[in-house]
Amino acid sequence: MPPLLLLLAVLLLFAAANGCGYRGLGLACEDNTTLILPAQSHHRYIVSGIDYDTHSVFLVDDVEAEALNATSCPHLHFNFTIDAGSALQLTHSDSNITFFYNCNKNASWPSAAELTGCSDYNKSSYVSTGDDGYTGEAYEYGCEAAVVAPVLDAHKKAMMEAPPASRYVEVLKGGFELNYSPHSEQCGACERSGGWCGYRHNQTHGGVGFACFCDGGPTADQCELAVLNKLDQFLVHSC
């Protein structure tokens, strides 16, 4: 079964059991249906796919999605950062695009291009496709703000074939990739025992806590029997 279909099947199975998410990776669920990566300032990224063979999680900036659909000038507000100790980390497949808004001086660095259609600003705005994510030019050129956005490097290289008015919007919509270790702490122990990590609501005390979903039901840490038997039954009855 393709990884994304497997993920959706697991989410449906866990939703029925009143639990959803991937606590060890910092992933959570909204309404037991949408898998997200919460970030600072109530920002969130939607998980568009998971590849279990390569241990990859693919993310799209949900907060900016509506704004990207409405304009050819990507007006981003949030710099993505990830803690060095996180189970999720950026990969070699990722690159950066940096946006500089409302600048006093004309940009002259080689990788910069002027943005068009930025009607919210009365000065010039620019985008840089350099990989370093350097924002020092924002001060040098008197820019109001600088935002670094992670993107897939393959999308960034291919975007030059797109029309100038939409190329940066399209590469941002493509999202980016994070890798995870399948053997990280609590989730690693659960997965090695044949279970799936997730959240579970405590019916007695309230709140949400870690759960390892097993064939015989959820446990607080790990299980002995694989959850795949129950998943197979679920998929058979769903067909």
Tab-separated table of C-alpha atoms in Angstrom:
chain	number	residue	atom	x	y	z
A	1	MET	CA	0.000	0.000	0.000
A	2	PRO	CA	1.355	3.493	-0.835
A	3	PRO	CA	2.631	5.316	2.288
A	4	LEU	CA	0.096	8.151	2.109
A	5	LEU	CA	-2.828	5.718	1.796
A	6	LEU	CA	-1.432	3.753	4.722
A	7	LEU	CA	-1.241	6.964	6.758
A	8	LEU	CA	-4.857	7.829	5.945
A	9	ALA	CA	-5.992	4.331	6.880
A	10	VAL	CA	-4.157	4.531	10.195
A	11	LEU	CA	-5.664	7.957	10.901
A	12	LEU	CA	-9.149	6.574	10.272
A	13	LEU	CA	-8.466	3.595	12.494
A	14	PHE	CA	-7.104	5.762	15.303
A	15	ALA	CA	-9.888	8.314	14.980
A	16	ALA	CA	-12.375	5.543	15.619
A	17	ALA	CA	-10.430	4.703	18.773
A	18	ASN	CA	-10.587	8.354	19.934
A	19	GLY	CA	-6.905	8.979	19.351
A	20	CYS	CA	-4.801	10.553	16.617
A	21	GLY	CA	-1.384	12.091	16.091
A	22	TYR	CA	2.304	11.253	16.329
A	23	ARG	CA	3.493	12.558	19.676
A	24	GLY	CA	7.158	11.564	19.354
A	25	LEU	CA	7.478	13.597	16.153
A	26	GLY	CA	5.566	16.590	17.473
A	27	LEU	CA	2.682	15.943	15.064
A	28	ALA	CA	-0.887	16.450	16.222
A	29	CYS	CA	-4.396	16.095	14.833
A	30	GLU	CA	-7.188	18.606	14.392
A	31	ASP	CA	-10.667	17.123	14.674
A	32	ASN	CA	-9.096	13.642	14.416
A	33	THR	CA	-8.726	14.139	10.652
A	34	THR	CA	-5.987	16.659	9.767
A	35	LEU	CA	-2.398	15.807	10.700
A	36	ILE	CA	-0.392	18.966	11.426
A	37	LEU	CA	2.933	20.204	12.773
A	38	PRO	CA	2.157	23.041	15.214
A	39	ALA	CA	4.689	25.890	15.284
A	40	GLN	CA	5.238	29.100	17.224
A	41	SER	CA	2.664	31.890	17.365
A	42	HIS	CA	-0.201	29.499	16.588
A	43	HIS	CA	1.290	28.840	13.157
A	44	ARG	CA	0.806	25.383	11.675
A	45	TYR	CA	1.985	23.226	8.802
A	46	ILE	CA	-0.249	20.542	7.272
A	47	VAL	CA	1.287	17.108	6.684
A	48	SER	CA	0.711	16.412	2.989
A	49	GLY	CA	2.371	13.000	3.058
A	50	ILE	CA	4.614	10.571	4.951
A	51	ASP	CA	7.075	8.166	3.318
A	52	TYR	CA	7.816	5.399	5.813
A	53	ASP	CA	10.563	3.879	3.642
A	54	THR	CA	12.668	7.051	3.700
A	55	HIS	CA	11.350	8.290	7.081
A	56	SER	CA	10.224	11.538	5.468
A	57	VAL	CA	7.404	13.927	6.384
A	58	PHE	CA	6.186	16.400	3.738
A	59	LEU	CA	4.735	19.708	4.950
A	60	VAL	CA	2.861	22.656	3.470
A	61	ASP	CA	2.418	26.035	5.174
A	62	ASP	CA	-1.348	26.088	5.712
A	63	VAL	CA	-1.569	29.611	7.132
A	64	GLU	CA	0.012	31.145	4.033
A	65	ALA	CA	-1.885	28.950	1.531
A	66	GLU	CA	-4.922	31.225	1.183
A	67	ALA	CA	-2.749	34.302	0.779
A	68	LEU	CA	-0.693	32.557	-1.900
A	69	ASN	CA	-3.845	31.806	-3.859
A	70	ALA	CA	-4.887	35.448	-3.792
A	71	THR	CA	-1.762	37.198	-5.077
A	72	SER	CA	1.315	36.863	-7.255
A	73	CYS	CA	3.345	38.576	-4.518
A	74	PRO	CA	3.990	36.042	-1.732
A	75	HIS	CA	3.572	38.015	1.492
A	76	LEU	CA	4.970	35.659	4.129
A	77	HIS	CA	4.923	36.427	7.836
A	78	PHE	CA	6.585	33.459	9.535
A	79	ASN	CA	10.206	32.269	9.615
A	80	PHE	CA	10.287	28.487	9.961
A	81	THR	CA	12.715	27.256	12.617
A	82	ILE	CA	13.208	23.809	14.086
A	83	ASP	CA	14.977	22.891	17.316
A	84	ALA	CA	18.260	21.017	16.937
A	85	GLY	CA	16.991	18.398	19.395
A	86	SER	CA	13.745	17.781	17.509
A	87	ALA	CA	13.005	14.328	16.075
A	88	LEU	CA	12.224	16.118	12.784
A	89	GLN	CA	15.021	17.787	10.817
A	90	LEU	CA	15.428	19.459	7.420
A	91	THR	CA	16.956	17.306	4.677
A	92	HIS	CA	19.375	17.644	1.760
A	93	SER	CA	16.287	17.839	-0.475
A	94	ASP	CA	15.419	21.219	1.038
A	95	SER	CA	16.572	24.685	0.078
A	96	ASN	CA	15.623	28.274	0.969
A	97	ILE	CA	13.932	31.245	-0.634
A	98	THR	CA	14.245	34.597	1.168
A	99	PHE	CA	11.779	37.462	0.731
A	100	PHE	CA	12.657	41.106	1.452
A	101	TYR	CA	9.724	43.494	1.795
A	102	ASN	CA	9.415	47.279	1.383
A	103	CYS	CA	13.085	48.105	0.846
A	104	ASN	CA	14.444	51.663	0.651
A	105	LYS	CA	17.288	50.874	-1.746
A	106	ASN	CA	17.442	48.877	-4.963
A	107	ALA	CA	18.841	45.409	-4.365
A	108	SER	CA	22.113	44.640	-6.088
A	109	TRP	CA	23.110	41.185	-4.824
A	110	PRO	CA	23.333	38.560	-7.623
A	111	SER	CA	20.599	36.162	-6.497
A	112	ALA	CA	17.943	38.862	-5.921
A	113	ALA	CA	14.991	39.559	-8.211
A	114	GLU	CA	12.323	42.222	-7.777
A	115	LEU	CA	8.823	41.005	-6.920
A	116	THR	CA	5.887	42.253	-8.957
A	117	GLY	CA	2.319	42.788	-7.847
A	118	CYS	CA	3.175	43.765	-4.265
A	119	SER	CA	0.408	46.341	-3.983
A	120	ASP	CA	0.557	46.337	-0.174
A	121	TYR	CA	3.905	48.125	-0.317
A	122	ASN	CA	4.902	51.498	-1.749
A	123	LYS	CA	8.583	50.563	-2.028
A	124	SER	CA	10.412	47.721	-3.765
A	125	SER	CA	10.309	44.103	-2.578
A	126	TYR	CA	12.684	41.332	-3.581
A	127	VAL	CA	13.212	37.582	-3.485
A	128	SER	CA	16.557	35.812	-3.211
A	129	THR	CA	17.062	32.191	-4.234
A	130	GLY	CA	20.382	31.842	-2.414
A	131	ASP	CA	20.590	28.758	-0.192
A	132	ASP	CA	22.075	30.401	2.890
A	133	GLY	CA	18.871	32.085	4.067
A	134	TYR	CA	20.917	35.197	4.896
A	135	THR	CA	18.735	38.136	5.968
A	136	GLY	CA	21.471	40.697	6.606
A	137	GLU	CA	20.585	42.492	3.364
A	138	ALA	CA	17.285	43.506	4.983
A	139	TYR	CA	19.212	45.962	7.140
A	140	GLU	CA	21.681	46.961	4.440
A	141	TYR	CA	18.893	47.917	2.023
A	142	GLY	CA	16.473	49.315	4.606
A	143	CYS	CA	13.848	46.587	4.174
A	144	GLU	CA	10.826	46.455	6.452
A	145	ALA	CA	10.986	42.665	6.883
A	146	ALA	CA	12.809	39.534	5.722
A	147	VAL	CA	11.285	36.038	5.756
A	148	VAL	CA	13.109	32.777	4.975
A	149	ALA	CA	10.919	29.945	3.633
A	150	PRO	CA	12.069	26.318	3.235
A	151	VAL	CA	11.199	24.742	-0.131
A	152	LEU	CA	12.120	21.592	-2.024
A	153	ASP	CA	15.319	22.189	-3.973
A	154	ALA	CA	13.982	20.296	-7.018
A	155	HIS	CA	10.954	22.606	-7.123
A	156	LYS	CA	13.144	25.688	-6.834
A	157	LYS	CA	15.333	24.588	-9.739
A	158	ALA	CA	12.289	23.814	-11.877
A	159	MET	CA	10.449	27.040	-11.055
A	160	MET	CA	12.477	29.052	-13.542
A	161	GLU	CA	10.388	27.393	-16.260
A	162	ALA	CA	7.188	28.878	-14.786
A	163	PRO	CA	5.843	32.361	-15.665
A	164	PRO	CA	7.517	35.062	-13.514
A	165	ALA	CA	4.193	36.125	-11.980
A	166	SER	CA	3.569	32.699	-10.426
A	167	ARG	CA	6.913	30.922	-10.108
A	168	TYR	CA	7.566	31.780	-6.453
A	169	VAL	CA	3.979	31.085	-5.426
A	170	GLU	CA	4.106	27.646	-7.044
A	171	VAL	CA	7.365	26.605	-5.397
A	172	LEU	CA	6.035	27.664	-1.974
A	173	LYS	CA	2.870	25.621	-2.513
A	174	GLY	CA	5.106	22.592	-3.119
A	175	GLY	CA	6.130	22.623	0.543
A	176	PHE	CA	9.263	21.034	1.987
A	177	GLU	CA	10.535	17.823	3.569
A	178	LEU	CA	11.634	16.770	7.050
A	179	ASN	CA	13.306	13.509	8.065
A	180	TYR	CA	12.665	11.639	11.298
A	181	SER	CA	14.368	8.845	13.197
A	182	PRO	CA	12.142	5.783	13.653
A	183	HIS	CA	14.027	4.952	16.833
A	184	SER	CA	13.487	8.165	18.802
A	185	GLU	CA	12.662	7.685	22.461
A	186	GLN	CA	9.049	6.855	23.293
A	187	CYS	CA	7.833	6.379	19.725
A	188	GLY	CA	10.826	4.217	18.861
A	189	ALA	CA	10.044	1.748	21.644
A	190	CYS	CA	6.412	1.633	20.581
A	191	GLU	CA	7.166	1.082	16.893
A	192	ARG	CA	9.784	-1.579	17.577
A	193	SER	CA	7.164	-3.497	19.559
A	194	GLY	CA	4.814	-3.411	16.564
A	195	GLY	CA	2.647	-0.455	17.579
A	196	TRP	CA	1.863	3.023	16.280
A	197	CYS	CA	2.431	6.199	18.268
A	198	GLY	CA	-0.441	8.563	18.880
A	199	TYR	CA	-2.512	10.652	21.250
A	200	ARG	CA	-5.308	9.299	23.408
A	201	HIS	CA	-7.890	11.190	25.435
A	202	ASN	CA	-8.037	10.224	29.105
A	203	GLN	CA	-11.705	9.569	29.796
A	204	THR	CA	-11.208	9.610	33.584
A	205	HIS	CA	-8.928	12.579	34.188
A	206	GLY	CA	-9.345	14.483	30.919
A	207	GLY	CA	-6.538	15.804	28.755
A	208	VAL	CA	-4.442	14.026	26.146
A	209	GLY	CA	-1.528	11.662	26.706
A	210	PHE	CA	0.839	9.441	24.751
A	211	ALA	CA	-0.483	6.054	23.657
A	212	CYS	CA	0.986	3.115	21.769
A	213	PHE	CA	-1.775	1.597	19.636
A	214	CYS	CA	-1.475	-2.185	19.503
A	215	ASP	CA	-3.478	-5.099	18.146
A	216	GLY	CA	-5.092	-5.639	21.526
A	217	GLY	CA	-5.759	-1.944	22.107
A	218	PRO	CA	-3.779	1.136	23.212
A	219	THR	CA	-1.155	0.989	25.968
A	220	ALA	CA	0.829	3.659	27.798
A	221	ASP	CA	4.237	2.638	26.394
A	222	GLN	CA	4.627	-0.354	24.039
A	223	CYS	CA	2.998	-3.588	22.909
A	224	GLU	CA	3.949	-7.101	21.945
A	225	LEU	CA	1.632	-7.777	19.004
A	226	ALA	CA	1.627	-5.715	15.822
A	227	VAL	CA	-1.239	-3.391	15.053
A	228	LEU	CA	-1.142	-4.442	11.405
A	229	ASN	CA	-3.612	-7.306	11.989
A	230	LYS	CA	-6.284	-4.846	13.087
A	231	LEU	CA	-5.337	-2.494	10.267
A	232	ASP	CA	-5.718	-5.315	7.723
A	233	GLN	CA	-9.156	-6.141	9.119
A	234	PHE	CA	-10.134	-2.476	8.928
A	235	LEU	CA	-9.019	-2.203	5.309
A	236	VAL	CA	-10.766	-5.440	4.296
A	237	HIS	CA	-14.073	-4.304	5.808
A	238	SER	CA	-13.664	-0.883	4.161
A	239	CYS	CA	-13.233	-2.280	0.647
